[in-house]
Short mmCIF file of C-alpha atoms and ligand atoms in Angstrom, two decimals:
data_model
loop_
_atom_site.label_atom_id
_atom_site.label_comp_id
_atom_site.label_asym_id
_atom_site.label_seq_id
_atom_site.Cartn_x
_atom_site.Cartn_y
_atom_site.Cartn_z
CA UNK A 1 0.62 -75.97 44.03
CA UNK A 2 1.20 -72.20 43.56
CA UNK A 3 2.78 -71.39 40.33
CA UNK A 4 4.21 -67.34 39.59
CA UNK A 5 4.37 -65.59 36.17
CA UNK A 6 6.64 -62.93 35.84
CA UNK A 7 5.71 -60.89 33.14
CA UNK A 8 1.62 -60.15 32.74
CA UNK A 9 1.82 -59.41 29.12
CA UNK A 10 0.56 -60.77 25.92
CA UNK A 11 2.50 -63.74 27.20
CA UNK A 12 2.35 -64.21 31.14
CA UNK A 13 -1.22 -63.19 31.20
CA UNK A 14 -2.71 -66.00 29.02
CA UNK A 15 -0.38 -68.53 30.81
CA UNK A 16 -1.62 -66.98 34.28
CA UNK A 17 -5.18 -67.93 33.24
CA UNK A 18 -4.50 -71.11 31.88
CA UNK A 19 -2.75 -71.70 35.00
CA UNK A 20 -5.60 -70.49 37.39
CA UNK A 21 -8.14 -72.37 35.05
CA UNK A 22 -6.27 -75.37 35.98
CA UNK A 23 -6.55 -75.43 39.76
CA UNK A 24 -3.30 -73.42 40.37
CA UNK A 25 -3.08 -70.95 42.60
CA UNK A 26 -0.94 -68.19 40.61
CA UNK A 27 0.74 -65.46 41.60
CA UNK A 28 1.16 -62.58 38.54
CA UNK A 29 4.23 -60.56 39.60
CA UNK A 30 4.65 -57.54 37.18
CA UNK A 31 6.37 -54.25 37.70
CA UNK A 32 3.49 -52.64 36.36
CA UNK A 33 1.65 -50.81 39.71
CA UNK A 34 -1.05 -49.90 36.92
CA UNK A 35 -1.04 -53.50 35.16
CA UNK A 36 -1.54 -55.24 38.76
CA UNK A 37 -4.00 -53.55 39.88
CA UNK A 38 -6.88 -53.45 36.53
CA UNK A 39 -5.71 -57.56 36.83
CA UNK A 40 -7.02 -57.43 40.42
CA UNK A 41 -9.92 -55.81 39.79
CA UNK A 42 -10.95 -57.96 37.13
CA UNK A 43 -9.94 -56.30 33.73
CA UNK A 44 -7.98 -57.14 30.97
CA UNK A 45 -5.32 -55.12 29.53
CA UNK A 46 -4.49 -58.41 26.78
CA UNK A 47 -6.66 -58.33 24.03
CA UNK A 48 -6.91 -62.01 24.03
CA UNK A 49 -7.63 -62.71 27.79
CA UNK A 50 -11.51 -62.13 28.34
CA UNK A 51 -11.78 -59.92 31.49
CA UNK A 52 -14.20 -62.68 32.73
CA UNK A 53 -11.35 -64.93 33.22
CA UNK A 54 -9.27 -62.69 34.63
CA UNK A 55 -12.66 -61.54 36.88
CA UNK A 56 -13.22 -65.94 37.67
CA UNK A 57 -9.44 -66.23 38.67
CA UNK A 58 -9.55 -63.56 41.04
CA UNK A 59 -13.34 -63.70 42.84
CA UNK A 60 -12.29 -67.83 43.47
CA UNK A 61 -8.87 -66.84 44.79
CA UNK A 62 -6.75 -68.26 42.35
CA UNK A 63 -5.23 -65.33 40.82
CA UNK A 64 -3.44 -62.17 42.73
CA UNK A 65 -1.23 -59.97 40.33
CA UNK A 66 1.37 -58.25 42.77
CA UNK A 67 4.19 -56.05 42.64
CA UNK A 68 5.91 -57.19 45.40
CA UNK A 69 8.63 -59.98 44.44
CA UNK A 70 8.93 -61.47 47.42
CA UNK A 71 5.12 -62.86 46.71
CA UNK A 72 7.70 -65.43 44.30
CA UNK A 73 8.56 -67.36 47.97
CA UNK A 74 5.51 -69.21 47.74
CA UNK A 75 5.85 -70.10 44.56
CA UNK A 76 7.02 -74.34 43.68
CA UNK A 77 7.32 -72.73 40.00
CA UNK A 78 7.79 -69.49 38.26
CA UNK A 79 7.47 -69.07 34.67
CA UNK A 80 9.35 -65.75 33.35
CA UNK A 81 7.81 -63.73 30.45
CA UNK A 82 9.11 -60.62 30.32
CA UNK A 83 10.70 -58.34 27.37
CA UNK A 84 13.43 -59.26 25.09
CA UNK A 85 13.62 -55.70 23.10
CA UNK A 86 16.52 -54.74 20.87
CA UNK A 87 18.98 -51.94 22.44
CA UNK A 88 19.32 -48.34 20.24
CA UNK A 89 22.27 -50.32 18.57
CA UNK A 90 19.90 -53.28 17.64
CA UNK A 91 22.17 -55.65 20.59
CA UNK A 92 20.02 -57.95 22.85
CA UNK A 93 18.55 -55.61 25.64
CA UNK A 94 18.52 -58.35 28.34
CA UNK A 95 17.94 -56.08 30.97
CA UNK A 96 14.13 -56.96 31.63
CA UNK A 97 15.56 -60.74 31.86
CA UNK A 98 18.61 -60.02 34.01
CA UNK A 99 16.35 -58.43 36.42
CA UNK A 100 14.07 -61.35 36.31
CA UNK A 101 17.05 -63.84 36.82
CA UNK A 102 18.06 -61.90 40.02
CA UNK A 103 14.26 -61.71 41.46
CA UNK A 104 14.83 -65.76 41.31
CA UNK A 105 18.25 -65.47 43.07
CA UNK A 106 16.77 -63.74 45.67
CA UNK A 107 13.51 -65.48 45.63
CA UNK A 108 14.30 -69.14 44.89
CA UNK A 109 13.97 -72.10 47.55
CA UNK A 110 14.77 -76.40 47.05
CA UNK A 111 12.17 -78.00 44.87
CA UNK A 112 11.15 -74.95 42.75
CA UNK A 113 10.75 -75.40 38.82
CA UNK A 114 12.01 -72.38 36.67
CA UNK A 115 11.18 -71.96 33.08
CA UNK A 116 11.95 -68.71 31.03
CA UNK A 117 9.63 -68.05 28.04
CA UNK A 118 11.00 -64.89 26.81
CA UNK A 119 12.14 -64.95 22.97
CA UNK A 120 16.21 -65.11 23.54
CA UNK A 121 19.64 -65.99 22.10
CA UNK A 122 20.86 -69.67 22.42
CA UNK A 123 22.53 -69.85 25.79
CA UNK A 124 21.07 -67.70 27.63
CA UNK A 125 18.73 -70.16 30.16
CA UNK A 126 22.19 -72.06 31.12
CA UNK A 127 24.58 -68.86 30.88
CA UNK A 128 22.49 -66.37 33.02
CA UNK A 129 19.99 -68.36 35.22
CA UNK A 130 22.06 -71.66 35.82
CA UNK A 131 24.70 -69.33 38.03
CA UNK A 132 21.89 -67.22 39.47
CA UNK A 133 20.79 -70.51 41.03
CA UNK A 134 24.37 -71.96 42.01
CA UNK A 135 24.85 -68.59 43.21
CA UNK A 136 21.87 -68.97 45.47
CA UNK A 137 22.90 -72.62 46.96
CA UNK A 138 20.93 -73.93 44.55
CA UNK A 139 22.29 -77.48 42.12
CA UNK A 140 20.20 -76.97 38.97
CA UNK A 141 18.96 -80.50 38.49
CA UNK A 142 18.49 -81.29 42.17
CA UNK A 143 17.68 -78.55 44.15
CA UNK A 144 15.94 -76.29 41.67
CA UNK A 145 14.65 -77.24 37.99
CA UNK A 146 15.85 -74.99 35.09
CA UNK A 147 14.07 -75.32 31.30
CA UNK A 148 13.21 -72.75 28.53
CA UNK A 149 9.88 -72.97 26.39
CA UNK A 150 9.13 -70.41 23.94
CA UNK A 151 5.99 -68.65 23.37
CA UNK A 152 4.08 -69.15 20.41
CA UNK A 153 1.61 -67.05 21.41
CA UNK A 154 0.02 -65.05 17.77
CA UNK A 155 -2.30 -61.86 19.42
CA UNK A 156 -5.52 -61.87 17.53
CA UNK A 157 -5.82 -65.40 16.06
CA UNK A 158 -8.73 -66.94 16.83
CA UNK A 159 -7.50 -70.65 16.09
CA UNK A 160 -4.85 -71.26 18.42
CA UNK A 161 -4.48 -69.90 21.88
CA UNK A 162 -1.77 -70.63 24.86
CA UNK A 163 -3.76 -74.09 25.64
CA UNK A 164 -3.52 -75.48 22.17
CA UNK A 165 -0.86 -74.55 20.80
CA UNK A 166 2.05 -77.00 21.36
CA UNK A 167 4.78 -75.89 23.23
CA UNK A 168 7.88 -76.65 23.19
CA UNK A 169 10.58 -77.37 26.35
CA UNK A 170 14.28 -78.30 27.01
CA UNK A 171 15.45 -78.40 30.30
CA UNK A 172 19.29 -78.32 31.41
CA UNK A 173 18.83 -81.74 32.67
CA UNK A 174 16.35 -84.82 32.18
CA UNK A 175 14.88 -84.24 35.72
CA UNK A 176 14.88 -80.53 34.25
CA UNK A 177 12.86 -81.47 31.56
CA UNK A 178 10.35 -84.06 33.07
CA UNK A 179 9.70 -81.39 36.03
CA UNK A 180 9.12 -78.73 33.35
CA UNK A 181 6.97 -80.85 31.33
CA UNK A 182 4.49 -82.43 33.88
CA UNK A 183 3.95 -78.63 34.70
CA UNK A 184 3.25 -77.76 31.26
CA UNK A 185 1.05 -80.32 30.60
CA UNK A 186 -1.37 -79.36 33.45
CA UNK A 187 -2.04 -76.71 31.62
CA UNK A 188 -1.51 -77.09 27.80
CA UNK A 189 -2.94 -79.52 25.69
CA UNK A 190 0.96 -80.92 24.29
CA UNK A 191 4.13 -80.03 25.63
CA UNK A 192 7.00 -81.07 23.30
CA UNK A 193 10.41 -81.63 25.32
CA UNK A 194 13.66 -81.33 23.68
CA UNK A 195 17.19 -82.28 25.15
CA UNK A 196 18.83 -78.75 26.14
CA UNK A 197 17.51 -75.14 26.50
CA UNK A 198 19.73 -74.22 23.73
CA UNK A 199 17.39 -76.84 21.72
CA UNK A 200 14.68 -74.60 22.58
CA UNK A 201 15.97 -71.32 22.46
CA UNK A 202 16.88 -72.32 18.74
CA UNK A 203 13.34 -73.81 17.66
CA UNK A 204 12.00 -70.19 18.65
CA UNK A 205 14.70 -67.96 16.52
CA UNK A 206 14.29 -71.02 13.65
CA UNK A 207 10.47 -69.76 13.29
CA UNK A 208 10.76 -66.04 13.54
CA UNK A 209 14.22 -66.52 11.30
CA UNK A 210 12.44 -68.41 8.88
CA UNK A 211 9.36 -65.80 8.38
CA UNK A 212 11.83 -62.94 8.33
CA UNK A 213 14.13 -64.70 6.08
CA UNK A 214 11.24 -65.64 3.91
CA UNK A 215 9.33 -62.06 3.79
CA UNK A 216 13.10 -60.96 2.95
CA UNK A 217 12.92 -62.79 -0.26
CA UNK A 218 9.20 -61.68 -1.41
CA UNK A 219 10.39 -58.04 -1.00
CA UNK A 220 13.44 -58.70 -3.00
CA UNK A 221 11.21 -60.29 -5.58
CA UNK A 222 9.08 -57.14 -5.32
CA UNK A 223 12.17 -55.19 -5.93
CA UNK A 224 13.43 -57.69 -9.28
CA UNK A 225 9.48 -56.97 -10.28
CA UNK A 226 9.82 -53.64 -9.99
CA UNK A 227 12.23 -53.07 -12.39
CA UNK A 228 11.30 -56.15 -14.99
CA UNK A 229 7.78 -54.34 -14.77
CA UNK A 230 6.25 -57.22 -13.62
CA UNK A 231 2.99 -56.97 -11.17
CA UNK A 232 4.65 -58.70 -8.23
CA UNK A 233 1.20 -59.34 -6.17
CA UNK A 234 0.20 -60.96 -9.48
CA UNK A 235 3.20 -63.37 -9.34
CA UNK A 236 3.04 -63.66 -5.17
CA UNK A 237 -0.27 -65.42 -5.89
CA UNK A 238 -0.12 -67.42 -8.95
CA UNK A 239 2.92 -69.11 -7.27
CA UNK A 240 0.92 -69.68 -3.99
CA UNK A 241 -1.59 -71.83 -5.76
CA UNK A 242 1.14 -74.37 -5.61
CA UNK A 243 -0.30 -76.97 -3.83
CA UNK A 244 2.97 -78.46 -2.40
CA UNK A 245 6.77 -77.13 -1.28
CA UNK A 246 5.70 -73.26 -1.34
CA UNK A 247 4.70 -71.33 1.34
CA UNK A 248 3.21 -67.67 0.28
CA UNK A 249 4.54 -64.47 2.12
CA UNK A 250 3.74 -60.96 0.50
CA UNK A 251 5.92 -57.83 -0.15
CA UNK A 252 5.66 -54.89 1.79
CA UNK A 253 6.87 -51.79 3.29
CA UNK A 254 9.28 -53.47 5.86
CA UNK A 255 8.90 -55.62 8.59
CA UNK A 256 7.56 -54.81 12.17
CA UNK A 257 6.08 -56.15 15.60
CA UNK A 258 7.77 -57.36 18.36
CA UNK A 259 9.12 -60.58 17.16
CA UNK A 260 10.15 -60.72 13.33
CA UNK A 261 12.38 -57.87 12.66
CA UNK A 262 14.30 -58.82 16.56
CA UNK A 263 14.63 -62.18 16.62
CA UNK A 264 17.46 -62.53 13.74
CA UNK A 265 19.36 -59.94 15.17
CA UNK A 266 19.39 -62.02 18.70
CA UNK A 267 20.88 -65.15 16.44
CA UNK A 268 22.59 -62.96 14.64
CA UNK A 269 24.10 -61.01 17.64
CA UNK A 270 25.29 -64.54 19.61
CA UNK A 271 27.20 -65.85 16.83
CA UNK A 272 29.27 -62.56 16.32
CA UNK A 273 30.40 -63.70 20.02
CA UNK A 274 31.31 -66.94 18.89
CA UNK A 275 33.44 -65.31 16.13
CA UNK A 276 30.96 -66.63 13.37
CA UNK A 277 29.22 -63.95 11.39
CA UNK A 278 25.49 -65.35 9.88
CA UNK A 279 25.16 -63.60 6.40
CA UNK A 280 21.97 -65.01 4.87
CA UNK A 281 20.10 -63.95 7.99
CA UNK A 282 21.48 -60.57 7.97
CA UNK A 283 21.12 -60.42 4.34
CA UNK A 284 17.52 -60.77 4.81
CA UNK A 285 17.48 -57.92 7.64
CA UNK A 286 19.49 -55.83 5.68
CA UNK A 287 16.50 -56.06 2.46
CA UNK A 288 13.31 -55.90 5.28
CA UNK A 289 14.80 -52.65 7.07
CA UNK A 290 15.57 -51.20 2.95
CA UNK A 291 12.06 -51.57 2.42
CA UNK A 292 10.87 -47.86 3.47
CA UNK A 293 13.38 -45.98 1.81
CA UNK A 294 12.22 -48.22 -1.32
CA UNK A 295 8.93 -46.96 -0.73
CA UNK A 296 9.74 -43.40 -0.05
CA UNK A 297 11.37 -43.47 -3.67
CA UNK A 298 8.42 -44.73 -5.28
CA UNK A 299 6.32 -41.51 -3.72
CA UNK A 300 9.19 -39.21 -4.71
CA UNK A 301 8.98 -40.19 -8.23
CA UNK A 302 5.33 -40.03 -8.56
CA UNK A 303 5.83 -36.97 -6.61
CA UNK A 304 8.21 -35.53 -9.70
CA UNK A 305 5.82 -37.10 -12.02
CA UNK A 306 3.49 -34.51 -11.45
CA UNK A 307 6.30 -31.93 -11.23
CA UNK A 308 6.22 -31.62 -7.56
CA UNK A 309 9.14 -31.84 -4.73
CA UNK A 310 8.82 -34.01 -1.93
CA UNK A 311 10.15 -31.34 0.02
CA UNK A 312 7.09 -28.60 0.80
CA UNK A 313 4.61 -31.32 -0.12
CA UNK A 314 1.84 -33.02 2.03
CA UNK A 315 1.38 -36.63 2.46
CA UNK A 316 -0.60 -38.44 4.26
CA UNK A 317 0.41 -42.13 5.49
CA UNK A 318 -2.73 -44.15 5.94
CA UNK A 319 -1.89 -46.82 8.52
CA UNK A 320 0.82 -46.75 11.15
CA UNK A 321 0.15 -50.19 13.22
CA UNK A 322 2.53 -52.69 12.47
CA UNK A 323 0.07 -55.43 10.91
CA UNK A 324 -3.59 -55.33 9.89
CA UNK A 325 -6.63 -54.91 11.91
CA UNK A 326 -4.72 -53.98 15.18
CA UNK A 327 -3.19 -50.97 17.06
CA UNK A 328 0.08 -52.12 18.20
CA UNK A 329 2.99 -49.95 16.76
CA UNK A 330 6.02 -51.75 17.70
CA UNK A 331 8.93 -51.54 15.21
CA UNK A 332 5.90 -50.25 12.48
CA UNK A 333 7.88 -49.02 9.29
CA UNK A 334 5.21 -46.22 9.10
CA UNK A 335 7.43 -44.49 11.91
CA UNK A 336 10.88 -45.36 9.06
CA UNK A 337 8.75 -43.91 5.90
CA UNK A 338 7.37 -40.70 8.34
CA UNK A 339 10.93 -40.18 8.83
CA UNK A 340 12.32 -40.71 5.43
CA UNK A 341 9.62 -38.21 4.26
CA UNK A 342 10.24 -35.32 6.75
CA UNK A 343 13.49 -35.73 5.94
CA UNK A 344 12.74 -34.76 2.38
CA UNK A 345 10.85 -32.06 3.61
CA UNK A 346 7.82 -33.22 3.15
CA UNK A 347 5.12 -32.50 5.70
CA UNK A 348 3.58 -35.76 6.92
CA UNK A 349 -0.10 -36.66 8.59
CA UNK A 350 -1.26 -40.04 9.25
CA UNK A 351 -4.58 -42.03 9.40
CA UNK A 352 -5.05 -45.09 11.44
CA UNK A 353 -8.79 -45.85 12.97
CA UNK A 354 -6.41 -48.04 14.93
CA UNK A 355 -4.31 -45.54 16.01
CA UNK A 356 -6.44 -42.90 16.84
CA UNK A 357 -3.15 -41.36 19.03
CA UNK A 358 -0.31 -41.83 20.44
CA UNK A 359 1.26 -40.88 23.40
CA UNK A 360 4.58 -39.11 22.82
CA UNK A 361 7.31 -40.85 24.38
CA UNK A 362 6.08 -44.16 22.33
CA UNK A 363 7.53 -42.52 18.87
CA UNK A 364 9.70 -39.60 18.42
CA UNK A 365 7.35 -38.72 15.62
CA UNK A 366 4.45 -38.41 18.16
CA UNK A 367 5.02 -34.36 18.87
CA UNK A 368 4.07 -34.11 15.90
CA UNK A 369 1.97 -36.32 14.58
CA UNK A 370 0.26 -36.88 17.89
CA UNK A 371 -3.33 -37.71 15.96
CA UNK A 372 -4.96 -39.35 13.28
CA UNK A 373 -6.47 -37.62 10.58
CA UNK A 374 -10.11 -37.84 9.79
CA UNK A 375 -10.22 -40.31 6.31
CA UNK A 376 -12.31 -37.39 4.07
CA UNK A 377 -12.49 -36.15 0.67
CA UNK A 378 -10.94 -32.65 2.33
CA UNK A 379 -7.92 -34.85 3.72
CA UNK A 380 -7.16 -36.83 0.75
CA UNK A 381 -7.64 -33.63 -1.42
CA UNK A 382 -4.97 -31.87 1.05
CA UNK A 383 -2.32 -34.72 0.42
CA UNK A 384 -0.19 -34.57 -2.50
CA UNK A 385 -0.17 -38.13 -2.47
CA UNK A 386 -1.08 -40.82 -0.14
CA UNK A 387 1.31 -43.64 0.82
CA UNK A 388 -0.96 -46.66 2.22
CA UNK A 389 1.75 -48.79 4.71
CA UNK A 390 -0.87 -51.12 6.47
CA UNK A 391 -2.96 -53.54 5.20
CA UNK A 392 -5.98 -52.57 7.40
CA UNK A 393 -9.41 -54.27 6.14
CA UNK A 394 -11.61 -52.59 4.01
CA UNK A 395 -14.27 -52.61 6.55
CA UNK A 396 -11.71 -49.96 8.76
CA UNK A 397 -10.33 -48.13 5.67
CA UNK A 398 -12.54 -46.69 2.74
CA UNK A 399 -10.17 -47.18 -0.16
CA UNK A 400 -12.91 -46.75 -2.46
CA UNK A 401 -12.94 -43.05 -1.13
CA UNK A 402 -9.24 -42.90 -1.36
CA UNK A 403 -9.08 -43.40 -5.10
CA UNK A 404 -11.86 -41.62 -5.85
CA UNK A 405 -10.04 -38.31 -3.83
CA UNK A 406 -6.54 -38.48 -3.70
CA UNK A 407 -4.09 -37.16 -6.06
CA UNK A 408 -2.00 -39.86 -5.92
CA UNK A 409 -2.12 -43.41 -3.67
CA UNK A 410 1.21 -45.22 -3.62
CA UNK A 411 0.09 -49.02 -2.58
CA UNK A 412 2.48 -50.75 -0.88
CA UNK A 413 0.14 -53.40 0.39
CA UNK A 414 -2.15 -54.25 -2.81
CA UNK A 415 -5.26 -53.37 -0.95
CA UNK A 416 -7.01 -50.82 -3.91
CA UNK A 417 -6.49 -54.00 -6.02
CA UNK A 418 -10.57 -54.21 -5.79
CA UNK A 419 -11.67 -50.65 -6.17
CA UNK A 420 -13.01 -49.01 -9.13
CA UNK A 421 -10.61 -47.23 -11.05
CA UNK A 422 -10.73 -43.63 -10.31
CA UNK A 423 -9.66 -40.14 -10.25
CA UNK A 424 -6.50 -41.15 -8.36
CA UNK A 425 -2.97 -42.33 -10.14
CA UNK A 426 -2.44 -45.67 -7.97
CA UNK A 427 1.35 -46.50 -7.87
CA UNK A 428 2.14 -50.45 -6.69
CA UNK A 429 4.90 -51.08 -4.49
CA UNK A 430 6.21 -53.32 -7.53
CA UNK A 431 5.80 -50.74 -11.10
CA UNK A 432 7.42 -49.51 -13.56
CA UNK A 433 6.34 -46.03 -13.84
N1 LIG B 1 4.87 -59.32 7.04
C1 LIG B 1 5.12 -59.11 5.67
N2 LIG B 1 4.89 -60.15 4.81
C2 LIG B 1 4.42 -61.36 5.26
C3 LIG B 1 4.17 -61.53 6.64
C4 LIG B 1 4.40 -60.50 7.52
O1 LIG B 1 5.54 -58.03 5.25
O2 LIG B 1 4.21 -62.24 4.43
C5 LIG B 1 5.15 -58.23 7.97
C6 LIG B 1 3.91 -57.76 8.72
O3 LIG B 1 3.28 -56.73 8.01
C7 LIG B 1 4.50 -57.28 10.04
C8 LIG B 1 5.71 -58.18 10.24
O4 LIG B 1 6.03 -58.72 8.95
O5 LIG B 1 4.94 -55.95 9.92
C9 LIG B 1 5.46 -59.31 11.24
O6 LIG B 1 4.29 -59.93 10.83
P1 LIG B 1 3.82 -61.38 11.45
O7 LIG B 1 2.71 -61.85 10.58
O8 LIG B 1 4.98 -62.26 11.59
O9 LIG B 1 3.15 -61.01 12.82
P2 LIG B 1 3.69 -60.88 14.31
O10 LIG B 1 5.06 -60.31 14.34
O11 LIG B 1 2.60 -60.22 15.06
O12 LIG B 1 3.74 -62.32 14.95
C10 LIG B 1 4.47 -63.34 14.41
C11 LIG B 1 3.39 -64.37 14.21
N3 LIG B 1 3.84 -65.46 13.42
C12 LIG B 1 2.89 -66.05 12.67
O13 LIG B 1 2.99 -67.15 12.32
C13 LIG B 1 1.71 -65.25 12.31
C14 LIG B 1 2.96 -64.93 15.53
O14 LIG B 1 2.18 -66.10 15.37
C15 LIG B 1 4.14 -65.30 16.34
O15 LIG B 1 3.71 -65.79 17.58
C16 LIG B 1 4.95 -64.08 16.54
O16 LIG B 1 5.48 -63.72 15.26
C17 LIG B 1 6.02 -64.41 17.52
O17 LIG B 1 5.66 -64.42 18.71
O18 LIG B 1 7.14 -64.65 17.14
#
């Protein structure tokens, strides 16, 4: 059988592979001419597909990546991973998806099995594919198979991958869902099948909701600790040795990524259509996206403490990826502090070893802050304070060398927790000074 992904990504690409490893003949249709052909030749642009596989799937014949959509004609199913970003108003941008639904209008035949992937708001698998298909000829449920299955697909952990990680499906109808799942299961270890797409499309915003929701409440505890004087990190993890009915999520500077800070705006943007306006969920977005101008305050007052002005002075943010240990920028509230800063006036450098640069149109900031500075005694003697935003290792940062240099070192991330206590004034995210 010859299955297509749409979307090579962090998402389609794994599933491509997985595919190909299982006897499939795949066809990888991305609008990517650059994307297409490094697949083709063998490399990997997805840090967790090994460009062997890609290399195997390709010399035996089992993998083509292609730009050309109507490749999707010889496809009996296409799985569709592309993009679900937020618009400059923070509305689903469904445009990547749209144009996916009407390469399967175009492209879909009797007997072919559809199943979009791509992190959306409930509804959208029966409101904008179902009529693509009718539109086409096509009865969903006879002619053509419709489901949704999110990804669950976590870059960088070396635990669980696209094979076993279970996956969850809900097709429009039960032929929907058995055609889905007997797919699926050729090619991931358990596929769990729920009764509607909307069933699925929920599970997916119920697990990035609930991590938002959840690192929403640490950072308003960080805030309560902050002015009770109370080491929040200290609290965070004497309440996670509770062995039962606590999960532990940590403070920070604000949310970022793909997923977390989106998703809740997706739920949250469906039911303002439905006339019902969530509030704990934006709540929670409201106290995540707060988070760098909390942070900004906490440099400007140790800033003052040493009788200086943000405004004229030089800081240096050290980390700009979204999460530790990688270099993806996506939504990183560096890029929200950088801003909040140079809009004091102050003047702003980063390090990342990460993010050794950036190209320009993938931040605003990037004409200016284009590359990272070297992590040196001259640097960190340069900044009037340091404002550490990601939680990078210590084998990638040298925090040891931060406090021992820098005038000041606002934490927000409780990562010079071990180092010797030196020349620097270290100010938590949660303190009272
Ligand atoms: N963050 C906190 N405090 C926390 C956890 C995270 O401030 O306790 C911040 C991070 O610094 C980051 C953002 O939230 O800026 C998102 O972090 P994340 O750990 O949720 O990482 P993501 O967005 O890369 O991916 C999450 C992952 N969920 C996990 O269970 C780790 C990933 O597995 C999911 O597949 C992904 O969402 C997704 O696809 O939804």
């Amino acid at each position: 059988a010859v299955v297509g992904v749409v979307g090579l990504g962090y998402v389609g690409l794994p599933l491509a592979v997985e595919f190909a490893k299982a006897g499939f003949t795949v066809v990888g249709y991305d609008i990517s001419t650059r994307v297409v052909e490094l697949l083709n030749q063998g490399e990997s642009h997805i840090q967790d597909v090994a460009a062997a596989d890609v290399a195997e799937a390709v010399r035996s014949g089992r993998f083509t990546a292609t730009t050309d959509e109507g490749r999707l004609r010889e496809c009996d199913a296409i799985s569709i991973a592309v993009p679900t970003p937020l618009s400059k108003t923070r509305d689903p941008d469904m445009a990547y998806v749209l144009a996916a639904g009407d390469a399967i209008q175009r492209q879909a035949h009797p007997g072919m099995v559809i199943v979009l992937e791509s992190t959306t708001y409930p509804g959208t698998t029966r409101e904008l594919f179902q009529p693509r298909m009718e539109a086409a000829g096509l009865t969903v449920g006879e002619d053509v198979f419709l489901a949704f299955s999110p990804e669950r697909v976590d870059p960088g952990n070396p635990t669980w991958h696209t094979k076993n990680t279970p996956k969850v499906l809900g097709g429009v109808t039960p032929a929907c869902v058995e055609t889905a799942t007997a797919l699926y299961e050729a090619c991931i270890e358990r596929v769990v099948p729920v009764s509607s797409p909307e069933a699925a499309e929920l599970v997916k915003l119920l697990e990035n909701t609930f991590r938002a929701v959840n690192i929403g409440l640490v950072n308003e505890i960080a805030i309560i600790c902050d002015k009770l004087g109370v080491d929040v990190w200290e609290v965070i993890e004497a309440a996670a040795t509770k062995p039962f009915g606590y999960m532990k999520f940590t403070p920070g500077p604000g949310i970022g990524g793909h997923c977390i800070p989106l998703d809740p705006h997706y739920l949250a943007w469906k039911m303002r259509t439905l006339n019902y306006k969530t509030r704990f969920i934006d709540l929670a977005s409201e106290i995540n996206a707060a988070m760098p101008d909390f942070v900004v305050e906490k440099v400007a007052r140790a800033l003052n403490d040493d009788r200086k002005a943000v405004n004229g002075s030089r800081v240096l943010v050290l980390g700009i990826a979204y999460k530790k240990d990688i270099d993806d920028m996506r939504e990183s509230p560096a890029f929200d502090v950088i801003r909040l800063l140079e809009q004091r006036g102050a003047e702003v450098v980063y390090h990342d070893p990460f993010v050794p640069h950036f190209r320009e149109h993938e931040h605003e900031a990037g004409s200016r802050l284009r590359h990272s500075v070297p992590l040196t005694a001259d640097e960190l003697h340069s900044a009037d304070a340091v404002v550490i935003v990601t939680d990078h290792s210590p084998a990638a940062v040298d925090y040891q060398l931060v406090v021992d240099e820098a005038k000041i070192v606002v934490d927000t991330r409780n990562v010079t927790a071990k180092t010797r206590k030196s020349g620097a004034r270290v100010v938590a995210l949660a303190s009272h000074d």
